[in-house]
Amino acid sequence: MLEKVLIANRGEIALRILRACREMGIKTVAVHSTADADAMHVRLADESICIGPPPARDSYLNMTAVLSAATISNADAIHPGYGFLSENADFAEMVEEHGFTFIGPSPDHIRLMGDKIAAKRAMRAVGVPTVPGSDDPVSDADAAAIADEIGYPVLIKATAGGGGKGMKAATSRDELKSALDLARAEAHASFGNSDVYFEKFLATPRHIEVQILADHHGAVVHLGERDCSIQRRYQKLVEEAPSPALNENQRREIGRVSSEAVRALGYRSAGTIEYLYEDGRFYFIEMNTRLQVEHPVTEMICGLDIVREMVRIAGGSSLGFTQDEVRFSGHAIECRINAEHPFTFKPSPGQVETYHAPGGLGVRVDSAIYSGYKIPTYYDSMISKLIVHGNNRNECLMRLRRALAEYVIDGIETTIPLHQRLIAEPAFVNGDYHIRWLETLVQRIGRE
Ligand code: ADP
């Protein structure tokens, strides 16, 4: 059993992990940059250590500083959260080499899934359908021929991709060269690797992903799917579980395919298999080898604490329940609340003057902000996640409408007005949307 966990993250996810540890009687160590000295995760942890100046590369991404903090505080494990070092296989390896437990999958699985071409090949080999496309990195010389073969529109994606970076669509041969140059430049700037591959660009799919838990002893369960089709610039803004697009048979089938793939790969810990879903068919796009931002919607419908399960698994425990024992109940929706202008998405950092979070039956707020908190400019703009549960989708929507109206965050602009607008749209109310629907809504709002 683990006794002390260092949380190598900040913001709401650091608090989320801290809360799970505290409930399990595990001590917590927060790390922080100088910009976060007053942050909530620092205030609530049992111990805290400053690991560097504000830029993430000098603090939250500084592996030596994080490992030194773990040594000094005598932690026995490190939870990386999401973002930062969470999908860095070298970091996971260093953590283990220094005698700490990494709360996540093996470095080999992180490495495999971090190379998106290798991940697609590995998934196909264990029976998972993938998006048609190039099976190798594409060279400038071969690009036109490969795109012709796939057929336009093609999507250019970074092999080291993440967060929608290095992703550009080309609708014709004329656009290919400039899209390719842009994608390579962005991939190089974001990942230090300009390799790209091509995929058939699906027109109006949904993004549906399956949450997996697997232990060291071969047990694998899936916790159902999440629909994350409400996106802008390839980034998720609203997530829900279950997906309004699937029937029971489809749900069971994609859950089974995902569990079997994970079992065949010998994966352990929490993980998410992401698919695009169009015309009744699933196409694997990537696997995230970490806790995801949107994990709470799954927790709300199956009554499990995914972070606690990750910690238990990392400590060597067995899952302790079977697929048949996973019970799904009701519907959950998450709204990501960002410090941004609701319709132009221009960042709006600054000081939160008044903060009042909604509450009541079925309402959960995962956030680390408070009245008087100054949002630093250095990090992600997401400041809160509002998660609402109801006995069915309609009750969930009614509750979400009520909770959004109650939420007060003064002093900065937030995406709350966009959420209010989008949940009033008939298409959303009917569950009838796809990954490009939000973009068209935002354009429509812009013209009004
Ligand atoms: P990242 O790792 O950068 O997040 P993903 O492969 O997970 O990249 O894709 C992110 C989003 O980009 C998807 O949710 C979807 O909206 C869009 N996308 C990815 N691949 C395709 C595709 N082949 N066709 C259309 N849209 C895609």
PDB file of N, CA and C and ligand atoms in Angstrom, residues 116 131 155 157 161-165 167 199-202 207 231 234 274 276 285-286 435-436, ligand 1:
ATOM      1  N   LYS A 116       1.950   7.852 -32.706  1.00  0.00           N
ATOM      2  CA  LYS A 116       0.577   7.585 -33.124  1.00  0.00           C
ATOM      3  C   LYS A 116       0.478   6.596 -34.284  1.00  0.00           C
ATOM      4  N   VAL A 131      -8.666   4.448 -38.645  1.00  0.00           N
ATOM      5  CA  VAL A 131      -8.999   5.339 -39.765  1.00  0.00           C
ATOM      6  C   VAL A 131      -8.058   5.012 -40.926  1.00  0.00           C
ATOM      7  N   LEU A 155      -6.318  14.473 -43.748  1.00  0.00           N
ATOM      8  CA  LEU A 155      -5.908  15.170 -42.536  1.00  0.00           C
ATOM      9  C   LEU A 155      -4.442  14.838 -42.284  1.00  0.00           C
ATOM     10  N   LYS A 157      -1.474  14.729 -39.731  1.00  0.00           N
ATOM     11  CA  LYS A 157      -1.374  14.664 -38.263  1.00  0.00           C
ATOM     12  C   LYS A 157       0.064  14.407 -37.833  1.00  0.00           C
ATOM     13  N   GLY A 161       1.762  13.676 -31.983  1.00  0.00           N
ATOM     14  CA  GLY A 161       0.673  14.623 -31.707  1.00  0.00           C
ATOM     15  C   GLY A 161       0.028  14.594 -30.342  1.00  0.00           C
ATOM     16  N   GLY A 162      -0.723  15.633 -30.080  1.00  0.00           N
ATOM     17  CA  GLY A 162      -1.481  15.798 -28.844  1.00  0.00           C
ATOM     18  C   GLY A 162      -2.080  17.191 -28.829  1.00  0.00           C
ATOM     19  N   GLY A 163      -3.252  17.314 -28.226  1.00  0.00           N
ATOM     20  CA  GLY A 163      -3.890  18.628 -28.088  1.00  0.00           C
ATOM     21  C   GLY A 163      -4.231  19.286 -29.419  1.00  0.00           C
ATOM     22  N   GLY A 164      -4.390  18.479 -30.458  1.00  0.00           N
ATOM     23  CA  GLY A 164      -4.758  19.028 -31.763  1.00  0.00           C
ATOM     24  C   GLY A 164      -3.618  19.764 -32.465  1.00  0.00           C
ATOM     25  N   LYS A 165      -2.411  19.720 -31.891  1.00  0.00           N
ATOM     26  CA  LYS A 165      -1.290  20.447 -32.499  1.00  0.00           C
ATOM     27  C   LYS A 165      -0.708  19.661 -33.667  1.00  0.00           C
ATOM     28  N   MET A 167      -1.978  19.466 -36.610  1.00  0.00           N
ATOM     29  CA  MET A 167      -3.034  18.803 -37.370  1.00  0.00           C
ATOM     30  C   MET A 167      -3.613  19.793 -38.365  1.00  0.00           C
ATOM     31  N   GLU A 199      -4.328  10.861 -42.725  1.00  0.00           N
ATOM     32  CA  GLU A 199      -5.538  10.064 -42.508  1.00  0.00           C
ATOM     33  C   GLU A 199      -6.631  10.586 -43.410  1.00  0.00           C
ATOM     34  N   LYS A 200      -7.541   9.705 -43.759  1.00  0.00           N
ATOM     35  CA  LYS A 200      -8.758  10.151 -44.425  1.00  0.00           C
ATOM     36  C   LYS A 200      -9.449  11.122 -43.458  1.00  0.00           C
ATOM     37  N   PHE A 201      -9.853  12.273 -43.963  1.00  0.00           N
ATOM     38  CA  PHE A 201     -10.534  13.270 -43.123  1.00  0.00           C
ATOM     39  C   PHE A 201     -12.017  12.928 -43.109  1.00  0.00           C
ATOM     40  N   LEU A 202     -12.512  12.477 -41.984  1.00  0.00           N
ATOM     41  CA  LEU A 202     -13.927  12.126 -41.904  1.00  0.00           C
ATOM     42  C   LEU A 202     -14.745  13.413 -41.762  1.00  0.00           C
ATOM     43  N   HIS A 207     -16.862  11.973 -31.802  1.00  0.00           N
ATOM     44  CA  HIS A 207     -15.696  11.475 -31.063  1.00  0.00           C
ATOM     45  C   HIS A 207     -16.250  10.687 -29.881  1.00  0.00           C
ATOM     46  N   GLN A 231     -16.448  20.136 -29.743  1.00  0.00           N
ATOM     47  CA  GLN A 231     -15.049  20.556 -29.783  1.00  0.00           C
ATOM     48  C   GLN A 231     -14.895  21.844 -30.573  1.00  0.00           C
ATOM     49  N   TYR A 234     -10.189  21.169 -32.552  1.00  0.00           N
ATOM     50  CA  TYR A 234      -9.828  19.802 -32.160  1.00  0.00           C
ATOM     51  C   TYR A 234      -9.705  19.626 -30.656  1.00  0.00           C
ATOM     52  N   GLU A 274      -9.633   6.172 -27.974  1.00  0.00           N
ATOM     53  CA  GLU A 274     -10.446   7.171 -28.667  1.00  0.00           C
ATOM     54  C   GLU A 274     -10.788   6.711 -30.082  1.00  0.00           C
ATOM     55  N   LEU A 276     -13.268   7.707 -33.748  1.00  0.00           N
ATOM     56  CA  LEU A 276     -14.253   8.501 -34.466  1.00  0.00           C
ATOM     57  C   LEU A 276     -15.350   7.525 -34.866  1.00  0.00           C
ATOM     58  N   ILE A 285      -8.539   6.317 -33.294  1.00  0.00           N
ATOM     59  CA  ILE A 285      -7.584   7.383 -33.619  1.00  0.00           C
ATOM     60  C   ILE A 285      -6.376   7.411 -32.694  1.00  0.00           C
ATOM     61  N   GLU A 286      -6.604   7.233 -31.377  1.00  0.00           N
ATOM     62  CA  GLU A 286      -5.439   7.175 -30.488  1.00  0.00           C
ATOM     63  C   GLU A 286      -5.832   6.627 -29.135  1.00  0.00           C
ATOM     64  N   ILE A 435     -18.490  16.368 -34.498  1.00  0.00           N
ATOM     65  CA  ILE A 435     -17.310  17.135 -34.066  1.00  0.00           C
ATOM     66  C   ILE A 435     -17.205  18.530 -34.690  1.00  0.00           C
ATOM     67  N   ARG A 436     -17.986  18.806 -35.744  1.00  0.00           N
ATOM     68  CA  ARG A 436     -17.909  20.149 -36.332  1.00  0.00           C
ATOM     69  C   ARG A 436     -19.096  21.050 -35.996  1.00  0.00           C
TER      70      ARG A 436
HETATM   71  P1  ADP B   1      -4.713  14.872 -30.508  1.00  0.00           P
HETATM   72  O1  ADP B   1      -3.873  13.783 -29.934  1.00  0.00           O
HETATM   73  O2  ADP B   1      -3.914  16.017 -31.068  1.00  0.00           O
HETATM   74  O3  ADP B   1      -5.811  15.297 -29.596  1.00  0.00           O
HETATM   75  P2  ADP B   1      -6.522  13.093 -31.985  1.00  0.00           P
HETATM   76  O4  ADP B   1      -6.041  12.080 -32.945  1.00  0.00           O
HETATM   77  O5  ADP B   1      -6.968  12.612 -30.644  1.00  0.00           O
HETATM   78  O6  ADP B   1      -5.391  14.224 -31.804  1.00  0.00           O
HETATM   79  O7  ADP B   1      -7.704  13.933 -32.649  1.00  0.00           O
HETATM   80  C1  ADP B   1      -8.274  15.052 -32.009  1.00  0.00           C
HETATM   81  C2  ADP B   1      -9.545  15.450 -32.731  1.00  0.00           C
HETATM   82  O8  ADP B   1      -9.256  15.772 -34.108  1.00  0.00           O
HETATM   83  C3  ADP B   1     -10.605  14.373 -32.801  1.00  0.00           C
HETATM   84  O9  ADP B   1     -11.417  14.340 -31.651  1.00  0.00           O
HETATM   85  C4  ADP B   1     -11.375  14.824 -34.036  1.00  0.00           C
HETATM   86  O10 ADP B   1     -12.216  15.913 -33.739  1.00  0.00           O
HETATM   87  C5  ADP B   1     -10.300  15.341 -34.959  1.00  0.00           C
HETATM   88  N1  ADP B   1      -9.817  14.280 -35.867  1.00  0.00           N
HETATM   89  C6  ADP B   1      -8.780  13.425 -35.658  1.00  0.00           C
HETATM   90  N2  ADP B   1      -8.617  12.575 -36.688  1.00  0.00           N
HETATM   91  C7  ADP B   1      -9.565  12.886 -37.603  1.00  0.00           C
HETATM   92  C8  ADP B   1      -9.930  12.369 -38.899  1.00  0.00           C
HETATM   93  N3  ADP B   1      -9.259  11.382 -39.481  1.00  0.00           N
HETATM   94  N4  ADP B   1     -10.974  12.972 -39.542  1.00  0.00           N
HETATM   95  C9  ADP B   1     -11.650  14.005 -38.979  1.00  0.00           C
HETATM   96  N5  ADP B   1     -11.360  14.520 -37.777  1.00  0.00           N
HETATM   97  C10 ADP B   1     -10.342  13.982 -37.080  1.00  0.00           C
END
